[in-house]
Amino acid sequence: MPKKFPTSHQPHTAATPSLPVVKISPRGAARLKSGHPWVYRSDITAAENVPPGAMVHVADQRGKVLGTALYSSSSQIAIRMLAKNDAEIPSLPSLIAERIRAALAYRQHLVADTDAYRIVFSEADFLPGLIIDRYNDVLFVQILTQAMDAEPVRGAIIQTLVEGRAPSPVQVDSGAPPAGIVERVDARIRDLEQLPPRQSGLLWGTKSSTVIQMNGVRFHYDALEGQKTGAFLDQRENYATAARHAHGQALDAFCYQGGFALHLAPHCSGVTGVDSSRPALEMADKNAALNGREIEWIEANAFDLLRDYADAGHRYDTVVLDPPAFAKTKRDLDKARSGYKELNLRALKMLSPGGILVTCSCSFHVSAADLLEVVAAAANDARKTLRLLEDRTQAKDHPILLNVPETGYLKCMIFNVSN
Ligand code: SAH
């Protein structure tokens, strides 16, 4: 007997729930076409009844779907793309879990000699608005957008990190899950994204401080202290390279908790670290003790100290300059250039023949070409001849995505001073 099927029309339940549609201007569409995954608010032409942080379809003026994105109702970056064209995303939490696992897998072959590295770098890992760092057994999470802040996405992030399914360097060397997951909240960003205020604190587990190692050097780490994360991890490969060139008397200007200074110490006859932050120097001193090193720490404005030392005829064989970002926006570029020039000029005046200058900039708006130009001008003024030994950038666990220039920000150049 043939089975009778109901004849009435059954509603079709699609795998992808129908998404709200955000329409964008031709300029916004052209930007997406050129490969950049952001659309600015000024290029949104229609976003009716789209909830903050929603997953949306992005469409051009004629209604053609250009892809799927995360929407912010308040940020200037209104759209951050997740997938192009009509690729289906059945569930945002499972997409995010899958991309976190892919980010972990990507790092397995890239990261060596450390238990501290960036696991997820936002757009560069196709997870816009999410940053996750591993510091040994403590994971550190920053959530920067409405979409990443909403449940069930938050829960999915934590669960993925705790499960640490293979391939997963989140599993600490014993194979155990992390001992703590700490969220660091930036009040200014939450304000910009119009998110309810939150406190920094543990999301999971009990541990928020630990000891990490990189390149054989150990550091204390406290996720709930310190001015920022990353000042540390993005220089990891540069620390090791700088150490290979360093010798004699070394000066680490803007030393923070001693990242360069501690790497240089085994190769130098003496190291001095300078920073204006007393808490950073207190941690630097603890780090020196942890590694059995003696380093002189000076609390000072590095600009003043470099000028005074240069005027007083101090000599060094190695100088590191790793100042904070001078150019936060494009408009600051000229001022930033003169800041970098001043620092490099003072450093070069103190460097002996054969000396090493390690000069860094973490300002996205200052390009490598800008920095080279500034150092060349400083060298000219100081009457020194330089040879470029290393033209470097951020560690590979902070990937630079070619179609998102904003993901590449760190410059680290190492010069030999030949006279
Ligand atoms: N080299 C460090 C990171 C430096 S971050 C590392 O590898 O970990 C920039 C540092 O500059 C911060 O520690 C900040 O306290 C310090 N700083 C900012 N302005 C300063 C100034 N005018 N003089 C000295 N230090 C300054």
Short mmCIF file of N, CA and C in Angstrom, two decimals, residues 228 230-231 234-235 321-328 340 359-367 371 394 406 408-412:
data_model
loop_
_atom_site.label_atom_id
_atom_site.label_comp_id
_atom_site.label_asym_id
_atom_site.label_seq_id
_atom_site.Cartn_x
_atom_site.Cartn_y
_atom_site.Cartn_z
N LYS A 228 48.69 46.84 29.20
CA LYS A 228 48.06 46.29 28.00
C LYS A 228 48.66 44.94 27.71
N GLY A 230 50.04 42.23 24.84
CA GLY A 230 50.49 42.31 23.46
C GLY A 230 51.75 43.10 23.30
N ALA A 231 51.94 44.16 24.14
CA ALA A 231 53.17 44.94 24.09
C ALA A 231 54.34 43.97 24.16
N ASP A 234 53.89 40.54 20.71
CA ASP A 234 54.16 40.85 19.31
C ASP A 234 55.65 41.06 19.05
N GLN A 235 56.44 41.31 20.10
CA GLN A 235 57.88 41.51 19.95
C GLN A 235 58.68 40.22 20.19
N LEU A 321 64.92 51.22 21.16
CA LEU A 321 63.87 52.24 21.29
C LEU A 321 62.55 51.58 20.94
N ASP A 322 61.67 51.44 21.92
CA ASP A 322 60.37 50.82 21.66
C ASP A 322 59.27 51.65 22.31
N PRO A 323 59.08 52.87 21.80
CA PRO A 323 58.12 53.78 22.45
C PRO A 323 56.68 53.39 22.19
N PRO A 324 55.74 53.97 22.94
CA PRO A 324 54.32 53.73 22.66
C PRO A 324 53.96 54.35 21.31
N ALA A 325 52.80 54.00 20.78
CA ALA A 325 52.38 54.53 19.47
C ALA A 325 52.26 56.05 19.56
N PHE A 326 53.04 56.76 18.75
CA PHE A 326 52.96 58.22 18.75
C PHE A 326 51.84 58.71 17.84
N ALA A 327 51.53 57.95 16.81
CA ALA A 327 50.49 58.40 15.87
C ALA A 327 49.26 57.52 16.05
N LYS A 328 48.30 58.02 16.81
CA LYS A 328 47.06 57.25 17.00
C LYS A 328 46.14 57.44 15.80
N TYR A 340 59.91 60.35 16.71
CA TYR A 340 60.83 59.24 16.37
C TYR A 340 62.21 59.78 15.99
N THR A 359 65.30 49.85 16.61
CA THR A 359 64.30 50.92 16.68
C THR A 359 62.94 50.40 16.23
N CYS A 360 61.93 50.66 17.03
CA CYS A 360 60.60 50.09 16.79
C CYS A 360 59.55 51.19 16.68
N SER A 361 58.48 50.87 15.98
CA SER A 361 57.29 51.73 16.00
C SER A 361 56.08 50.81 15.92
N CYS A 362 55.14 51.04 16.83
CA CYS A 362 53.91 50.24 16.79
C CYS A 362 52.74 51.08 16.29
N SER A 363 53.05 52.24 15.66
CA SER A 363 51.98 53.07 15.10
C SER A 363 51.62 52.55 13.71
N PHE A 364 50.39 52.15 13.54
CA PHE A 364 49.96 51.70 12.21
C PHE A 364 50.18 52.79 11.16
N HIS A 365 49.93 54.05 11.56
CA HIS A 365 50.00 55.15 10.59
C HIS A 365 51.44 55.51 10.17
N VAL A 366 52.43 55.05 10.92
CA VAL A 366 53.82 55.28 10.52
C VAL A 366 54.28 54.03 9.76
N SER A 367 54.51 54.17 8.48
CA SER A 367 54.87 52.99 7.68
C SER A 367 56.35 52.65 7.87
N LEU A 371 59.49 55.17 8.76
CA LEU A 371 60.47 54.97 9.83
C LEU A 371 61.89 54.98 9.27
N GLN A 394 55.81 42.31 13.32
CA GLN A 394 55.28 41.59 14.49
C GLN A 394 55.46 40.08 14.34
N GLU A 406 45.32 47.27 8.28
CA GLU A 406 45.31 47.62 9.71
C GLU A 406 45.86 46.49 10.59
N GLY A 408 48.61 44.95 10.19
CA GLY A 408 50.09 45.04 10.26
C GLY A 408 50.47 46.38 10.85
N TYR A 409 51.08 46.38 12.01
CA TYR A 409 51.34 47.67 12.67
C TYR A 409 52.75 47.80 13.22
N LEU A 410 53.41 46.69 13.51
CA LEU A 410 54.69 46.80 14.22
C LEU A 410 55.87 46.81 13.24
N LYS A 411 56.78 47.74 13.48
CA LYS A 411 58.03 47.77 12.74
C LYS A 411 59.16 47.60 13.76
N CYS A 412 60.14 46.78 13.41
CA CYS A 412 61.32 46.67 14.28
C CYS A 412 62.53 46.57 13.37
#
